[in-house]
Amino acid sequence: MVELYGQTLTRRQVAERSGMLSQFAGVRLMTLGDGVERGIRMLEFRTGSGLRFTALVDRALDIADCDYRGQAIGWHSPAGFRHPGLHDDEGEAGLAWARSFSGLLVTCGLDHILGPEEVSAESYHYPGKKTVRHTLHGRVSTIPARLTGYGEAWEGDRCVLFAEGVVQQSAVFGEDLHLLRRIEADVGGSEIRVRDRVVNHGFLRTPHMYFYHVNVSHPLVDEGSRYVAPVRDVVWAAHAGEAYRAQDVGYRRLPGPRLNFREQVWQHDLAADASGEVPVAVVNERIGLGFELVTRKRQLPCMYQWQNFQAGQYAMGIEPSTHHVLGDNAARQRGEMIWLEHGEERAYEATFRVLDGADAIAAAETRIAAIARQPDEDFPAPSGRFPALSGGSAS
């Protein structure tokens, strides 16, 4: 059944009330036409509940806009949703990624995440390529998808909006990894489901690293908003040491925009519930709005928290990851790199859920606290304990 405007409706009843479902909800393909966004294909989803979001076909089917009943959730950076043809992968010593960094979901990978690094290319068996120089967070987010389907699908009296496509990150004498992505949202619902598979389409043993850079901003993020997660250990903080308290911004409570703010990144070890799910939320009680991200511990065992409260760039990131923040070479040295042989794959699931009102926020907090109660202090001492991860072959 479809929940719309305070009523529970059958498929027939929905059809009786409109000439087309698009009056209430749907998925529409369009092309952006101006500035740095010109030429990007975009899918706009409207669920009918007040949830609206867009997926950029030409930017790895990542999610750009996201708002609920007129309240923005997803981050728009000053870089805009830049056409991938304008992107310079190798620029600024590997940091040019930041010139195309914007949106609710920016996917990082497929063979590298985190900072620029040079790693061995031995697995590619090409005499002229001894090493690979990776840029910040990898290449996948600026690769256009091949759109394989989108629209609405009725399953009895339930209607699912969907889009799916394939993103190919491939090179001669290098990786040949395919990301197969499906995005779903129920008509009348207030959540987004992302289902990904990363497959080694090639015949060379290939490294794989992956994380979701999920970025939320104002008005959800504001002075007094809170980060709620089943934190059982604060593992690491980029600013630990003498600078740990210098900006007076801890991990739990978010400040308003600041001048000259230096980004802060944390890694937390989060507990999972009995089904293996890990929920993380950002809540703003003043406006009665929250946002919850749910992933699976066995798929994305690590969690980073990105704080960028600089005025004009104001955002916070929830970042579930396959690997520790230590980086690519460290993953190899620790035996934690994921290696995919031909036809092997890894699957990932993420659910993005709007928390509408005080009751929904309280229920989410109760669920999360039942898994693990996060530290009450704003500046827990980072433990430096990086739990061992399972690497090796995907099989």
Coordinates of C-alpha atoms in Angstrom, one line a residue:
M1 CA 0.0 0.0 0.0
V2 CA 1.1 3.6 -0.6
E3 CA 1.0 6.2 2.1
L4 CA 0.2 9.6 0.6
Y5 CA -1.2 12.7 2.3
G6 CA -2.4 10.9 5.4
Q7 CA -4.1 8.1 3.5
T8 CA -3.3 4.5 2.7
L9 CA -4.1 3.9 -0.9
T10 CA -4.1 0.9 -3.3
R11 CA -2.6 1.1 -6.7
R12 CA -6.1 1.5 -8.2
Q13 CA -6.9 4.3 -5.7
V14 CA -3.7 6.2 -6.7
A15 CA -4.6 5.8 -10.4
E16 CA -8.2 7.1 -9.7
R17 CA -6.8 10.3 -8.2
S18 CA -4.5 11.4 -11.1
G19 CA -3.9 11.1 -14.8
M20 CA -0.3 10.0 -14.1
L21 CA 1.7 9.0 -11.0
S22 CA 4.0 11.9 -11.8
Q23 CA 1.4 14.3 -10.3
F24 CA 2.5 13.0 -6.9
A25 CA 5.8 11.1 -7.4
G26 CA 8.2 9.8 -10.0
V27 CA 11.6 9.8 -11.6
R28 CA 12.4 12.3 -14.3
L29 CA 15.5 12.4 -16.5
M30 CA 16.8 15.9 -17.4
T31 CA 20.1 17.5 -18.5
L32 CA 21.6 20.5 -16.7
G33 CA 22.2 23.4 -19.0
D34 CA 24.5 26.1 -17.6
G35 CA 27.8 26.8 -15.9
V36 CA 30.1 24.1 -14.7
E37 CA 27.1 21.7 -14.6
R38 CA 26.2 22.1 -18.3
G39 CA 25.6 18.7 -20.0
I40 CA 25.2 16.6 -16.9
R41 CA 22.3 14.1 -17.0
M42 CA 20.4 14.1 -13.8
L43 CA 17.5 12.0 -12.4
E44 CA 15.1 13.8 -10.1
F45 CA 13.2 11.6 -7.6
R46 CA 10.0 12.8 -5.8
T47 CA 8.4 10.3 -3.4
G48 CA 5.3 12.3 -2.6
S49 CA 6.1 12.4 1.1
G50 CA 8.1 15.6 0.7
L51 CA 11.4 13.8 0.0
R52 CA 13.1 15.0 -3.2
F53 CA 16.6 14.0 -4.3
T54 CA 18.6 13.9 -7.5
A55 CA 21.1 11.4 -8.9
L56 CA 23.8 12.6 -11.3
V57 CA 24.1 10.0 -14.1
D58 CA 27.3 11.5 -15.3
R59 CA 28.9 11.6 -11.9
A60 CA 28.8 7.8 -10.9
L61 CA 25.0 8.0 -10.1
D62 CA 25.9 9.8 -6.9
I63 CA 23.2 11.7 -5.0
A64 CA 23.5 15.5 -5.4
D65 CA 20.5 17.4 -4.0
C66 CA 18.4 16.1 -1.1
D67 CA 15.7 18.0 0.7
Y68 CA 12.6 17.2 2.7
R69 CA 9.5 19.4 2.7
G70 CA 11.7 22.3 1.6
Q71 CA 14.5 21.7 4.2
A72 CA 17.9 21.0 2.6
I73 CA 19.8 18.0 3.9
G74 CA 22.5 17.4 1.2
W75 CA 25.5 19.7 0.9
H76 CA 26.2 22.1 -2.0
S77 CA 29.8 23.1 -2.0
P78 CA 31.2 26.1 -3.8
A79 CA 32.6 23.7 -6.5
G80 CA 29.1 22.9 -7.7
F81 CA 28.1 19.8 -9.6
R82 CA 30.9 20.0 -12.1
H83 CA 30.8 18.2 -15.4
P84 CA 33.3 15.4 -15.4
G85 CA 34.8 16.6 -18.7
L86 CA 36.2 19.6 -16.7
H87 CA 37.8 17.4 -14.1
D88 CA 41.6 17.0 -13.9
D89 CA 42.3 13.7 -12.1
E90 CA 46.0 14.4 -11.8
G91 CA 45.9 18.1 -10.9
E92 CA 47.2 19.8 -7.7
A93 CA 49.4 16.9 -6.7
G94 CA 46.3 14.6 -6.5
L95 CA 44.1 17.1 -4.6
A96 CA 42.1 18.4 -7.6
W97 CA 39.3 16.0 -6.5
A98 CA 38.2 18.8 -4.2
R99 CA 37.3 20.9 -7.3
S100 CA 34.5 18.4 -8.1
F101 CA 33.4 17.7 -4.5
S102 CA 29.8 18.4 -3.7
G103 CA 26.5 16.6 -2.9
L104 CA 24.9 14.3 -0.4
L105 CA 26.7 11.2 -1.6
V106 CA 30.1 11.2 -3.2
T107 CA 31.4 7.6 -3.8
C108 CA 35.1 7.0 -3.2
G109 CA 37.1 4.2 -4.7
L110 CA 37.1 1.8 -6.5
D111 CA 40.8 0.8 -6.1
H112 CA 41.9 3.6 -3.7
I113 CA 40.5 5.9 -1.0
L114 CA 42.0 8.5 1.3
G115 CA 45.0 10.7 0.5
P116 CA 47.2 10.8 -2.6
E117 CA 49.6 7.8 -2.5
E118 CA 52.0 5.9 -4.7
V119 CA 51.6 2.2 -4.6
S120 CA 53.0 -0.9 -6.3
A121 CA 51.5 -1.8 -9.7
E122 CA 53.1 -5.3 -9.7
S123 CA 49.7 -7.0 -10.1
Y124 CA 49.2 -5.4 -13.5
H125 CA 52.3 -7.1 -15.0
Y126 CA 53.3 -4.2 -17.2
P127 CA 57.1 -3.4 -17.4
G128 CA 56.5 0.3 -18.0
K129 CA 54.3 0.7 -14.9
K130 CA 56.1 0.0 -11.7
T131 CA 53.8 2.1 -9.5
V132 CA 50.4 3.7 -9.5
R133 CA 50.0 7.3 -8.3
H134 CA 46.6 7.7 -6.7
T135 CA 44.7 10.9 -6.2
L136 CA 42.6 11.9 -3.2
H137 CA 39.7 9.4 -2.7
G138 CA 40.1 7.7 -6.1
R139 CA 38.6 8.2 -9.6
V140 CA 35.1 6.8 -9.5
S141 CA 33.1 9.9 -8.6
T142 CA 33.8 11.7 -11.8
I143 CA 33.1 8.8 -14.2
P144 CA 29.8 8.9 -16.1
A145 CA 27.4 5.9 -15.6
R146 CA 25.8 4.0 -18.4
L147 CA 22.2 4.3 -17.5
T148 CA 20.5 0.9 -17.7
G149 CA 17.1 1.7 -16.4
Y150 CA 14.9 4.1 -14.4
G151 CA 11.3 4.7 -13.6
E152 CA 8.6 3.2 -11.3
A153 CA 7.8 -0.4 -10.6
W154 CA 4.6 -1.6 -8.9
E155 CA 4.8 -4.7 -6.7
G156 CA 1.2 -5.3 -5.9
D157 CA 0.0 -2.1 -4.2
R158 CA 3.6 -1.0 -3.4
C159 CA 5.4 1.3 -5.8
V160 CA 9.2 1.6 -6.0
L161 CA 11.0 4.4 -7.8
F162 CA 14.3 3.2 -9.1
A163 CA 17.4 4.0 -11.2
E164 CA 20.3 1.7 -12.1
G165 CA 23.5 1.9 -14.1
V166 CA 27.0 0.8 -14.5
V167 CA 30.1 2.8 -13.8
Q168 CA 33.3 1.5 -15.5
Q169 CA 36.7 2.4 -14.0
S170 CA 39.0 0.8 -16.5
A171 CA 42.5 1.2 -18.0
V172 CA 44.8 -0.8 -20.2
F173 CA 47.6 -2.2 -18.0
G174 CA 45.5 -1.4 -15.0
E175 CA 42.2 -2.0 -13.2
D176 CA 39.0 -2.9 -14.8
L177 CA 36.4 -2.5 -12.1
H178 CA 32.7 -2.1 -12.6
L179 CA 30.3 -0.5 -10.1
L180 CA 26.7 -1.7 -10.6
R181 CA 24.5 0.7 -8.7
R182 CA 20.7 0.6 -8.0
I183 CA 18.9 3.5 -6.2
E184 CA 15.4 2.9 -4.8
A185 CA 12.8 4.9 -2.9
D186 CA 9.2 4.0 -2.1
V187 CA 6.4 6.2 -3.2
G188 CA 5.1 7.8 0.0
G189 CA 8.4 6.9 1.8
S190 CA 11.1 9.0 3.4
E191 CA 14.2 6.9 2.7
I192 CA 16.6 6.2 -0.1
R193 CA 18.2 2.8 -0.6
V194 CA 21.5 2.4 -2.5
R195 CA 22.6 -1.1 -3.5
D196 CA 26.1 -1.4 -5.0
R197 CA 28.2 -4.2 -6.4
V198 CA 31.8 -3.7 -7.3
V199 CA 33.0 -6.4 -9.8
N200 CA 36.4 -7.2 -11.2
H201 CA 35.5 -7.3 -14.9
G202 CA 39.2 -7.8 -15.9
F203 CA 41.6 -10.7 -15.6
L204 CA 44.2 -9.1 -13.4
R205 CA 44.3 -9.3 -9.6
T206 CA 43.1 -5.9 -8.5
P207 CA 43.0 -4.0 -5.2
H208 CA 39.7 -2.7 -4.0
M209 CA 38.9 0.1 -1.5
Y210 CA 35.5 1.8 -1.0
F211 CA 33.7 4.3 1.1
Y212 CA 30.6 6.6 1.0
H213 CA 31.3 10.3 1.6
V214 CA 27.9 11.3 2.9
N215 CA 27.7 15.1 3.4
V216 CA 25.0 17.0 5.2
S217 CA 24.6 20.7 5.7
H218 CA 22.4 23.5 6.8
P219 CA 19.6 23.7 8.1
L220 CA 20.1 20.1 9.4
V221 CA 23.6 21.0 10.4
D222 CA 23.5 24.1 12.6
E223 CA 24.8 25.2 16.0
G224 CA 23.6 22.7 18.5
S225 CA 22.9 19.8 16.1
R226 CA 24.2 16.5 17.3
Y227 CA 26.1 13.5 16.0
V228 CA 24.5 10.3 17.3
A229 CA 26.2 6.9 16.8
P230 CA 26.9 3.6 18.6
V231 CA 30.5 4.6 19.3
R232 CA 32.4 2.0 21.3
D233 CA 35.8 3.6 20.8
V234 CA 37.2 6.8 19.3
V235 CA 40.1 5.3 17.4
W236 CA 41.8 8.3 15.8
A237 CA 41.6 12.0 15.3
A238 CA 43.6 13.9 12.7
H239 CA 44.0 16.8 15.0
A240 CA 45.0 14.8 18.1
G241 CA 47.7 16.1 20.3
E242 CA 48.2 19.8 21.2
A243 CA 45.6 20.8 18.6
Y244 CA 42.9 18.4 19.9
R245 CA 40.9 21.1 21.8
A246 CA 42.3 24.2 20.0
Q247 CA 39.1 24.8 18.0
D248 CA 36.8 23.8 20.9
V249 CA 34.9 21.5 18.5
G250 CA 34.4 17.9 19.8
Y251 CA 32.8 15.0 18.0
R252 CA 29.2 15.2 19.4
R253 CA 27.9 18.7 19.2
L254 CA 28.2 20.8 16.0
P255 CA 29.0 24.5 16.0
G256 CA 27.8 27.2 13.7
P257 CA 30.0 28.3 10.8
R258 CA 33.5 29.5 11.7
L259 CA 36.1 31.6 10.1
N260 CA 39.5 30.0 9.5
F261 CA 38.3 26.6 10.6
R262 CA 40.7 23.7 10.0
E263 CA 39.0 20.5 9.0
Q264 CA 38.8 17.8 11.6
V265 CA 38.6 14.1 10.8
W266 CA 37.9 11.3 13.3
Q267 CA 37.7 7.5 13.0
H268 CA 35.3 5.7 15.3
D269 CA 34.8 2.1 16.0
L270 CA 31.0 1.6 15.9
A271 CA 29.0 -1.4 17.2
A272 CA 26.4 -3.1 15.1
D273 CA 22.9 -4.3 16.1
A274 CA 21.9 -8.0 16.1
S275 CA 21.3 -7.9 12.4
G276 CA 24.7 -6.5 11.6
E277 CA 23.4 -3.0 10.8
V278 CA 25.2 0.2 11.9
P279 CA 23.0 3.3 12.2
V280 CA 24.5 6.9 12.5
A281 CA 22.4 10.0 12.7
V282 CA 22.7 13.8 12.7
V283 CA 19.8 15.5 14.5
N284 CA 18.6 19.0 14.8
E285 CA 16.0 19.2 17.6
R286 CA 15.3 22.9 17.1
I287 CA 13.7 22.3 13.7
G288 CA 12.6 18.7 14.4
L289 CA 14.7 17.2 11.6
G290 CA 17.2 14.3 11.6
F291 CA 19.0 12.2 9.0
E292 CA 20.1 8.6 9.6
L293 CA 22.5 6.5 7.5
V294 CA 22.4 2.8 8.0
T295 CA 25.1 0.5 6.6
R296 CA 26.3 -3.1 7.4
K297 CA 29.3 -3.7 9.6
R298 CA 30.7 -6.7 7.6
Q299 CA 30.7 -4.6 4.4
L300 CA 31.9 -1.3 5.7
P301 CA 33.6 -2.0 9.1
C302 CA 35.2 1.5 9.6
M303 CA 33.6 4.9 10.1
Y304 CA 35.1 8.3 9.7
Q305 CA 33.5 11.6 10.7
W306 CA 34.5 14.7 8.7
Q307 CA 34.0 18.1 10.1
N308 CA 34.3 21.1 7.8
F309 CA 32.7 24.0 9.6
Q310 CA 34.4 26.7 7.6
A311 CA 32.1 29.5 6.7
G312 CA 31.0 29.2 3.0
Q313 CA 31.8 25.4 3.0
Y314 CA 29.8 24.4 6.1
A315 CA 29.2 20.7 6.2
M316 CA 29.7 17.4 8.1
G317 CA 30.4 14.0 6.6
I318 CA 29.4 10.5 7.7
E319 CA 31.9 8.1 6.0
P320 CA 31.5 4.3 6.3
S321 CA 34.5 2.6 4.8
T322 CA 36.1 -0.7 3.9
H323 CA 39.5 0.3 5.4
H324 CA 41.1 2.3 8.3
V325 CA 42.1 5.9 7.8
L326 CA 45.7 4.7 7.7
G327 CA 45.7 4.6 3.9
D328 CA 46.4 2.4 0.9
N329 CA 50.0 1.3 1.6
A330 CA 49.1 0.6 5.2
A331 CA 46.2 -1.6 4.2
R332 CA 48.6 -3.7 2.1
Q333 CA 51.2 -3.9 4.8
R334 CA 48.7 -5.0 7.4
G335 CA 47.3 -7.6 5.1
E336 CA 43.9 -5.9 4.9
M337 CA 43.7 -4.9 1.3
I338 CA 40.8 -6.4 -0.6
W339 CA 42.0 -8.2 -3.7
L340 CA 39.5 -9.1 -6.4
E341 CA 40.2 -11.8 -9.0
H342 CA 38.3 -12.0 -12.3
G343 CA 34.5 -12.1 -11.6
E344 CA 34.9 -11.6 -7.9
E345 CA 32.8 -8.9 -6.3
R346 CA 31.9 -7.0 -3.2
A347 CA 28.4 -5.9 -2.3
Y348 CA 27.4 -2.8 -0.3
E349 CA 24.1 -1.5 1.1
A350 CA 23.3 1.9 2.4
T351 CA 19.9 3.4 3.6
F352 CA 19.4 7.1 3.9
R353 CA 16.5 7.9 6.2
V354 CA 14.8 11.2 7.0
L355 CA 13.8 11.6 10.7
D356 CA 10.7 13.8 10.7
G357 CA 9.8 15.3 14.0
A358 CA 10.7 14.8 17.7
D359 CA 9.2 11.3 17.9
A360 CA 11.2 10.0 15.0
I361 CA 14.4 11.6 16.4
A362 CA 13.8 10.1 19.8
A363 CA 13.1 6.6 18.4
A364 CA 16.4 6.7 16.4
E365 CA 18.4 7.8 19.4
T366 CA 16.9 5.0 21.5
R367 CA 17.7 2.4 18.9
I368 CA 21.3 3.7 18.6
A369 CA 21.9 3.9 22.4
A370 CA 20.6 0.3 22.7
I371 CA 23.5 -0.9 20.5
A372 CA 26.2 1.1 22.3
R373 CA 26.2 4.2 24.3
Q374 CA 28.6 6.8 22.8
P375 CA 31.1 8.6 25.1
D376 CA 29.4 11.6 26.9
E377 CA 32.5 13.7 26.7
D378 CA 33.2 15.8 23.6
F379 CA 36.9 15.0 23.5
P380 CA 37.5 11.3 24.3
A381 CA 41.2 10.4 24.1
P382 CA 41.8 8.6 20.8
S383 CA 42.8 5.0 21.6
G384 CA 45.0 4.4 18.6
R385 CA 43.6 0.8 18.4
F386 CA 42.8 -0.1 14.8
P387 CA 41.0 -3.5 14.9
A388 CA 42.3 -6.1 12.4
L389 CA 40.3 -6.2 9.2
S390 CA 39.8 -9.2 6.9
G391 CA 41.5 -8.5 3.6
G392 CA 42.7 -11.0 0.9
S393 CA 40.5 -12.5 -1.8
A394 CA 36.8 -11.7 -1.9
S395 CA 35.9 -15.4 -2.3

